[in-house]
Amino acid sequence: ARRRHTMATPYLIRPFEHGADIVVHSATKFLGGHGNSIGGLIVDGGSFQWAGDARYPMMSQPRPEYSGMVLAETFGNFGFAIACRVLGLRDLGPALSPFNAFLILNGIETLPLRMQRHSDNALTVATHLSKHEAVSWVSYPGLETDRYHALAKRYTPKGAGAVFTFGLKGGYEAGVKLVSNLQLFSHLANIGDTRSLIIHPASTTHRQLTDAQKTAAGAGPEVVRLSIGLEDPADLIDDLDAALEG
Ligand SMILES: *Cc1c(COP(=O)(O)O)cnc(C)c1O
C-alpha cells in the first residue's frame, strides 16, 4: 500500500504502523510549515516484496541501462528508494536548493508543536462553525458528529489535522463574499502554513468545471476550505463571525 501523507504528517499518523509500504509527503505543506518552500519526500518502508513480481517490471526485471541489474535483487529492501534515485531523480533531475532544504529542515524541528496547535485550533474553529447559523455543514473528522470520527479517534488520536471544508447556506455568492470580508485569513490555494488560509474552490481553483463536475469533486458552489494556522483561535473565530455577518 502507498500512502500520500501530506495532511496528517508523521506527528499525527505513522503510516508504516498501519501497513503502508511507501509513504509520500509534500514538504511544501506542514513539514516545512511556513509556506516558503516547495519540496517533497518519498520514504521506502522496505517492506514490499518487489523481487519476482511481474506487475512491477522496473523493479523485478533486468534494467538495460544498468547492464541488466535487477534493482529488487541487488538492493533488496531498499530497492524502491534506489529506483527513485537512479530511474527518476537521475533522469529528470529535480533538486531542492540548499536554502529551501534548510527552510524545510528548520520547519520539521517544530513539527510536533505546530501540528498539535494546528489540530487544536482547527477543532475549535470547526466546532464553532458547526453551530453557526450561516453554515449548513462542516466536514471535519475531529467533530464527534462526523462520519469519520471513529476512524479519526483510532488513527489520529492527537488530533484530526488542520484542513477541512464547510458549506455556506448562502451558496456561491456567500463564498465569494466571505473570502473578501476576512481580515486575518489569507486568501491562498496553499495549505499547511503557520497562518490561517481560506479558499473558495468554486470561484478559483475549480472555476473551469461545470457545476455538476464541481459538486462531484467536492468543490460545489457553497464549499469553503480552511487551513487553520497557529493564531489565537478566538481571533480566528472573531474574524469568521464578522466576515459571515458583513
Ligand atoms: C501544495 C501546493 C504546491 C506544491 O505541491 P507539492 O505537493 O509539494 O507538489 C504548489 N502550489 C499550491 C497552491 C499548493 O497548494
mmCIF file of C-alpha atoms and ligand atoms in Angstrom:
data_model
loop_
_atom_site.group_PDB
_atom_site.id
_atom_site.type_symbol
_atom_site.label_atom_id
_atom_site.label_comp_id
_atom_site.label_asym_id
_atom_site.label_seq_id
_atom_site.Cartn_x
_atom_site.Cartn_y
_atom_site.Cartn_z
ATOM 1 C CA ALA A 1 0.000 0.000 0.000
ATOM 2 C CA ARG A 2 1.129 3.539 -0.763
ATOM 3 C CA ARG A 3 0.027 6.462 1.364
ATOM 4 C CA ARG A 4 0.100 10.125 0.458
ATOM 5 C CA HIS A 5 0.796 11.584 3.840
ATOM 6 C CA THR A 6 0.641 15.335 3.396
ATOM 7 C CA MET A 7 -2.243 16.389 5.646
ATOM 8 C CA ALA A 8 -1.509 14.392 8.796
ATOM 9 C CA THR A 9 2.301 14.362 8.849
ATOM 10 C CA PRO A 10 4.202 11.769 10.912
ATOM 11 C CA TYR A 11 3.185 13.628 14.079
ATOM 12 C CA LEU A 12 -0.491 12.682 13.716
ATOM 13 C CA ILE A 13 -0.206 9.329 11.893
ATOM 14 C CA ARG A 14 2.660 6.857 11.470
ATOM 15 C CA PRO A 15 1.524 5.021 8.308
ATOM 16 C CA PHE A 16 4.106 2.210 8.462
ATOM 17 C CA GLU A 17 2.464 1.086 11.718
ATOM 18 C CA HIS A 18 -0.809 0.702 9.781
ATOM 19 C CA GLY A 19 0.505 -1.358 6.864
ATOM 20 C CA ALA A 20 1.860 1.213 4.391
ATOM 21 C CA ASP A 21 4.939 0.190 2.369
ATOM 22 C CA ILE A 22 5.786 3.552 0.792
ATOM 23 C CA VAL A 23 4.908 6.973 2.187
ATOM 24 C CA VAL A 24 4.899 10.142 0.094
ATOM 25 C CA HIS A 25 4.939 13.594 1.696
ATOM 26 C CA SER A 26 4.607 17.073 0.314
ATOM 27 C CA ALA A 27 7.128 19.049 2.373
ATOM 28 C CA THR A 28 5.532 22.173 0.900
ATOM 29 C CA LYS A 29 2.726 21.918 3.459
ATOM 30 C CA PHE A 30 3.021 21.101 7.171
ATOM 31 C CA LEU A 31 6.526 19.613 7.185
ATOM 32 C CA GLY A 32 8.093 22.881 6.032
ATOM 33 C CA GLY A 33 5.120 24.541 7.650
ATOM 34 C CA HIS A 34 5.694 28.186 6.762
ATOM 35 C CA GLY A 35 4.541 28.388 3.152
ATOM 36 C CA ASN A 36 8.015 29.339 1.928
ATOM 37 C CA SER A 37 9.449 26.314 0.047
ATOM 38 C CA ILE A 38 8.350 23.632 -2.408
ATOM 39 C CA GLY A 39 9.659 20.112 -1.849
ATOM 40 C CA GLY A 40 8.678 16.511 -1.246
ATOM 41 C CA LEU A 41 9.800 13.219 0.240
ATOM 42 C CA ILE A 42 9.386 9.553 -0.643
ATOM 43 C CA VAL A 43 10.031 7.157 2.246
ATOM 44 C CA ASP A 44 10.595 3.476 1.403
ATOM 45 C CA GLY A 45 9.450 1.353 4.328
ATOM 46 C CA GLY A 46 11.478 -1.568 2.976
ATOM 47 C CA SER A 47 8.600 -3.994 3.459
ATOM 48 C CA PHE A 48 7.304 -4.563 -0.090
ATOM 49 C CA GLN A 49 8.413 -7.750 -1.891
ATOM 50 C CA TRP A 50 9.238 -6.484 -5.392
ATOM 51 C CA ALA A 51 11.502 -9.365 -6.380
ATOM 52 C CA GLY A 52 9.829 -11.759 -8.803
ATOM 53 C CA ASP A 53 6.659 -9.639 -9.071
ATOM 54 C CA ALA A 54 5.821 -9.302 -12.780
ATOM 55 C CA ARG A 55 3.457 -6.391 -12.067
ATOM 56 C CA TYR A 56 6.487 -4.196 -11.380
ATOM 57 C CA PRO A 57 8.979 -4.876 -14.203
ATOM 58 C CA MET A 58 11.024 -1.732 -13.423
ATOM 59 C CA MET A 59 11.839 -3.295 -10.058
ATOM 60 C CA SER A 60 11.798 -7.011 -10.844
ATOM 61 C CA GLN A 61 13.211 -7.215 -14.412
ATOM 62 C CA PRO A 62 16.768 -6.502 -15.634
ATOM 63 C CA ARG A 63 17.435 -2.799 -16.325
ATOM 64 C CA PRO A 64 19.178 -2.424 -19.681
ATOM 65 C CA GLU A 65 20.748 0.961 -18.780
ATOM 66 C CA TYR A 66 22.378 -0.658 -15.704
ATOM 67 C CA SER A 67 23.866 -3.689 -17.508
ATOM 68 C CA GLY A 68 20.941 -5.922 -16.657
ATOM 69 C CA MET A 69 20.850 -5.199 -12.933
ATOM 70 C CA VAL A 70 17.604 -6.216 -11.175
ATOM 71 C CA LEU A 71 17.021 -3.454 -8.629
ATOM 72 C CA ALA A 72 14.877 -5.561 -6.298
ATOM 73 C CA GLU A 73 17.582 -8.221 -6.128
ATOM 74 C CA THR A 74 20.671 -6.025 -5.942
ATOM 75 C CA PHE A 75 19.282 -3.630 -3.327
ATOM 76 C CA GLY A 76 16.790 -5.832 -1.510
ATOM 77 C CA ASN A 77 14.573 -3.989 0.908
ATOM 78 C CA PHE A 78 15.761 -0.532 -0.161
ATOM 79 C CA GLY A 79 15.304 -1.248 -3.884
ATOM 80 C CA PHE A 80 12.477 1.246 -4.313
ATOM 81 C CA ALA A 81 14.460 4.075 -2.719
ATOM 82 C CA ILE A 82 17.317 3.323 -5.133
ATOM 83 C CA ALA A 83 14.897 3.125 -8.092
ATOM 84 C CA CYS A 84 13.596 6.606 -7.228
ATOM 85 C CA ARG A 85 17.165 7.917 -7.444
ATOM 86 C CA VAL A 86 18.511 6.019 -10.461
ATOM 87 C CA LEU A 87 15.326 5.882 -12.583
ATOM 88 C CA GLY A 88 13.656 9.133 -11.533
ATOM 89 C CA LEU A 89 15.985 11.645 -9.943
ATOM 90 C CA ARG A 90 18.958 10.833 -12.181
ATOM 91 C CA ASP A 91 16.979 11.107 -15.422
ATOM 92 C CA LEU A 92 14.687 14.012 -14.626
ATOM 93 C CA GLY A 93 16.990 15.988 -12.344
ATOM 94 C CA PRO A 94 14.650 17.618 -9.816
ATOM 95 C CA ALA A 95 16.761 19.015 -6.990
ATOM 96 C CA LEU A 96 15.968 21.053 -3.919
ATOM 97 C CA SER A 97 18.117 24.152 -3.477
ATOM 98 C CA PRO A 98 20.250 24.176 -0.295
ATOM 99 C CA PHE A 99 18.356 27.172 1.031
ATOM 100 C CA ASN A 100 14.954 25.513 0.568
ATOM 101 C CA ALA A 101 16.316 22.335 2.200
ATOM 102 C CA PHE A 102 17.432 24.488 5.149
ATOM 103 C CA LEU A 103 13.992 26.096 5.474
ATOM 104 C CA ILE A 104 12.219 22.719 5.354
ATOM 105 C CA LEU A 105 14.590 21.182 7.931
ATOM 106 C CA ASN A 106 14.058 24.197 10.187
ATOM 107 C CA GLY A 107 10.319 23.696 9.851
ATOM 108 C CA ILE A 108 10.488 19.995 10.711
ATOM 109 C CA GLU A 109 12.211 20.848 14.026
ATOM 110 C CA THR A 110 8.967 22.391 15.330
ATOM 111 C CA LEU A 111 6.562 19.933 13.674
ATOM 112 C CA PRO A 112 5.145 18.381 16.885
ATOM 113 C CA LEU A 113 4.484 21.790 18.475
ATOM 114 C CA ARG A 114 2.903 23.188 15.351
ATOM 115 C CA MET A 115 0.759 20.147 14.449
ATOM 116 C CA GLN A 116 -0.755 19.952 17.908
ATOM 117 C CA ARG A 117 -1.653 23.644 17.841
ATOM 118 C CA HIS A 118 -2.919 23.403 14.223
ATOM 119 C CA SER A 119 -5.181 20.487 15.183
ATOM 120 C CA ASP A 120 -6.409 22.016 18.436
ATOM 121 C CA ASN A 121 -7.200 25.301 16.683
ATOM 122 C CA ALA A 122 -8.950 23.507 13.810
ATOM 123 C CA LEU A 123 -11.181 21.616 16.226
ATOM 124 C CA THR A 124 -12.106 24.867 17.997
ATOM 125 C CA VAL A 125 -12.929 26.635 14.731
ATOM 126 C CA ALA A 126 -14.779 23.637 13.239
ATOM 127 C CA THR A 127 -16.865 23.285 16.401
ATOM 128 C CA HIS A 128 -17.779 26.966 16.255
ATOM 129 C CA LEU A 129 -18.703 26.826 12.555
ATOM 130 C CA SER A 130 -20.809 23.697 13.079
ATOM 131 C CA LYS A 131 -23.095 25.781 15.326
ATOM 132 C CA HIS A 132 -23.109 28.906 13.123
ATOM 133 C CA GLU A 133 -26.448 29.848 11.540
ATOM 134 C CA ALA A 134 -24.847 30.736 8.172
ATOM 135 C CA VAL A 135 -23.223 27.295 7.897
ATOM 136 C CA SER A 136 -25.087 24.258 6.554
ATOM 137 C CA TRP A 137 -22.434 21.585 7.231
ATOM 138 C CA VAL A 138 -18.849 21.096 8.412
ATOM 139 C CA SER A 139 -16.700 18.171 7.259
ATOM 140 C CA TYR A 140 -14.043 17.618 9.925
ATOM 141 C CA PRO A 141 -13.296 14.165 11.379
ATOM 142 C CA GLY A 142 -12.379 15.732 14.725
ATOM 143 C CA LEU A 143 -16.070 16.547 15.302
ATOM 144 C CA GLU A 144 -17.986 13.892 17.200
ATOM 145 C CA THR A 145 -20.831 14.144 14.685
ATOM 146 C CA ASP A 146 -18.562 13.490 11.692
ATOM 147 C CA ARG A 147 -18.988 10.193 9.803
ATOM 148 C CA TYR A 148 -15.227 9.582 10.085
ATOM 149 C CA HIS A 149 -14.889 10.437 13.781
ATOM 150 C CA ALA A 150 -14.385 6.822 14.895
ATOM 151 C CA LEU A 151 -11.584 6.414 12.338
ATOM 152 C CA ALA A 152 -10.018 9.706 13.409
ATOM 153 C CA LYS A 153 -10.000 8.587 17.042
ATOM 154 C CA ARG A 154 -8.314 5.350 16.051
ATOM 155 C CA TYR A 155 -5.727 6.664 13.567
ATOM 156 C CA THR A 156 -5.147 10.261 14.713
ATOM 157 C CA PRO A 157 -5.824 10.281 18.466
ATOM 158 C CA LYS A 158 -3.825 13.502 18.976
ATOM 159 C CA GLY A 159 -5.964 15.491 16.543
ATOM 160 C CA ALA A 160 -7.551 15.406 13.100
ATOM 161 C CA GLY A 161 -5.311 17.934 11.374
ATOM 162 C CA ALA A 162 -5.806 21.498 10.241
ATOM 163 C CA VAL A 163 -7.571 21.331 6.860
ATOM 164 C CA PHE A 164 -11.315 21.000 6.454
ATOM 165 C CA THR A 165 -14.254 22.174 4.378
ATOM 166 C CA PHE A 166 -17.639 23.576 5.254
ATOM 167 C CA GLY A 167 -20.783 24.603 3.353
ATOM 168 C CA LEU A 168 -22.415 28.033 3.344
ATOM 169 C CA LYS A 169 -26.207 28.288 3.274
ATOM 170 C CA GLY A 170 -25.785 31.345 1.026
ATOM 171 C CA GLY A 171 -24.044 29.302 -1.696
ATOM 172 C CA TYR A 172 -21.622 30.698 -4.281
ATOM 173 C CA GLU A 173 -22.174 34.399 -3.561
ATOM 174 C CA ALA A 174 -21.707 33.853 0.171
ATOM 175 C CA GLY A 175 -18.412 32.048 -0.501
ATOM 176 C CA VAL A 176 -17.027 34.904 -2.610
ATOM 177 C CA LYS A 177 -18.155 37.452 -0.021
ATOM 178 C CA LEU A 178 -16.717 35.562 2.956
ATOM 179 C CA VAL A 179 -13.265 35.389 1.368
ATOM 180 C CA SER A 180 -13.222 39.109 0.565
ATOM 181 C CA ASN A 181 -14.549 40.147 4.005
ATOM 182 C CA LEU A 182 -11.944 38.273 6.076
ATOM 183 C CA GLN A 183 -9.058 40.241 7.583
ATOM 184 C CA LEU A 184 -6.908 37.656 9.372
ATOM 185 C CA PHE A 185 -7.268 34.683 6.998
ATOM 186 C CA SER A 186 -5.116 34.835 3.859
ATOM 187 C CA HIS A 187 -6.741 34.040 0.513
ATOM 188 C CA LEU A 188 -4.404 31.332 -0.831
ATOM 189 C CA ALA A 189 -4.605 27.967 -2.632
ATOM 190 C CA ASN A 190 -1.865 26.595 -0.360
ATOM 191 C CA ILE A 191 -2.367 24.610 2.859
ATOM 192 C CA GLY A 192 -0.168 23.959 5.887
ATOM 193 C CA ASP A 193 1.065 27.465 6.563
ATOM 194 C CA THR A 194 1.550 28.909 10.077
ATOM 195 C CA ARG A 195 -1.078 31.481 9.055
ATOM 196 C CA SER A 196 -4.717 30.559 8.504
ATOM 197 C CA LEU A 197 -5.684 30.239 4.844
ATOM 198 C CA ILE A 198 -9.019 30.187 3.048
ATOM 199 C CA ILE A 199 -10.123 29.321 -0.457
ATOM 200 C CA HIS A 200 -13.493 29.148 -2.182
ATOM 201 C CA PRO A 201 -12.738 26.479 -4.818
ATOM 202 C CA ALA A 202 -15.832 27.073 -6.970
ATOM 203 C CA SER A 203 -14.714 30.630 -7.833
ATOM 204 C CA THR A 204 -10.963 29.952 -8.008
ATOM 205 C CA THR A 205 -9.136 26.596 -8.282
ATOM 206 C CA HIS A 206 -12.153 24.739 -9.722
ATOM 207 C CA ARG A 207 -13.879 27.544 -11.633
ATOM 208 C CA GLN A 208 -13.312 25.937 -15.054
ATOM 209 C CA LEU A 209 -15.533 22.960 -14.110
ATOM 210 C CA THR A 210 -19.285 22.769 -14.654
ATOM 211 C CA ASP A 211 -21.450 22.900 -11.522
ATOM 212 C CA ALA A 212 -22.024 19.129 -11.756
ATOM 213 C CA GLN A 213 -18.273 18.492 -12.036
ATOM 214 C CA LYS A 214 -17.579 20.847 -9.103
ATOM 215 C CA THR A 215 -20.080 19.023 -6.911
ATOM 216 C CA ALA A 216 -18.657 15.627 -7.933
ATOM 217 C CA ALA A 217 -15.185 16.880 -6.970
ATOM 218 C CA GLY A 218 -16.376 18.074 -3.548
ATOM 219 C CA ALA A 219 -15.982 21.664 -4.724
ATOM 220 C CA GLY A 220 -19.642 22.653 -5.028
ATOM 221 C CA PRO A 221 -20.681 26.325 -5.103
ATOM 222 C CA GLU A 222 -21.203 26.505 -1.316
ATOM 223 C CA VAL A 223 -17.926 24.789 -0.318
ATOM 224 C CA VAL A 224 -15.184 26.700 1.510
ATOM 225 C CA ARG A 225 -11.820 25.194 2.502
ATOM 226 C CA LEU A 226 -9.813 26.331 5.503
ATOM 227 C CA SER A 227 -6.263 25.526 6.542
ATOM 228 C CA ILE A 228 -6.128 26.603 10.164
ATOM 229 C CA GLY A 229 -2.918 28.244 11.377
ATOM 230 C CA LEU A 230 -1.266 28.915 14.709
ATOM 231 C CA GLU A 231 -3.046 32.133 15.650
ATOM 232 C CA ASP A 232 -5.186 32.605 18.773
ATOM 233 C CA PRO A 233 -8.347 30.642 17.877
ATOM 234 C CA ALA A 234 -10.539 33.367 19.425
ATOM 235 C CA ASP A 235 -9.173 35.812 16.836
ATOM 236 C CA LEU A 236 -9.919 33.352 14.022
ATOM 237 C CA ILE A 237 -13.495 32.910 15.248
ATOM 238 C CA ASP A 238 -13.980 36.686 15.569
ATOM 239 C CA ASP A 239 -12.702 37.157 12.016
ATOM 240 C CA LEU A 240 -15.027 34.452 10.624
ATOM 241 C CA ASP A 241 -18.038 35.747 12.559
ATOM 242 C CA ALA A 242 -17.510 39.344 11.399
ATOM 243 C CA ALA A 243 -16.950 38.253 7.786
ATOM 244 C CA LEU A 244 -20.020 35.990 7.749
ATOM 245 C CA GLU A 245 -22.155 38.815 9.131
ATOM 246 C CA GLY A 246 -20.694 41.614 6.963
HETATM 247 C C1 LIG B 1 0.918 22.048 -2.437
HETATM 248 C C2 LIG B 1 0.977 23.118 -3.397
HETATM 249 C C3 LIG B 1 2.064 23.227 -4.273
HETATM 250 C C4 LIG B 1 3.212 22.240 -4.255
HETATM 251 O O1 LIG B 1 2.748 20.955 -4.297
HETATM 252 P P1 LIG B 1 3.545 19.652 -3.882
HETATM 253 O O2 LIG B 1 2.507 18.830 -3.190
HETATM 254 O O3 LIG B 1 4.660 19.999 -2.955
HETATM 255 O O4 LIG B 1 3.993 19.085 -5.175
HETATM 256 C C5 LIG B 1 2.036 24.265 -5.182
HETATM 257 N N1 LIG B 1 1.027 25.143 -5.204
HETATM 258 C C6 LIG B 1 -0.025 25.075 -4.362
HETATM 259 C C7 LIG B 1 -1.100 26.089 -4.437
HETATM 260 C C8 LIG B 1 -0.070 24.077 -3.420
HETATM 261 O O5 LIG B 1 -1.107 24.026 -2.561
#
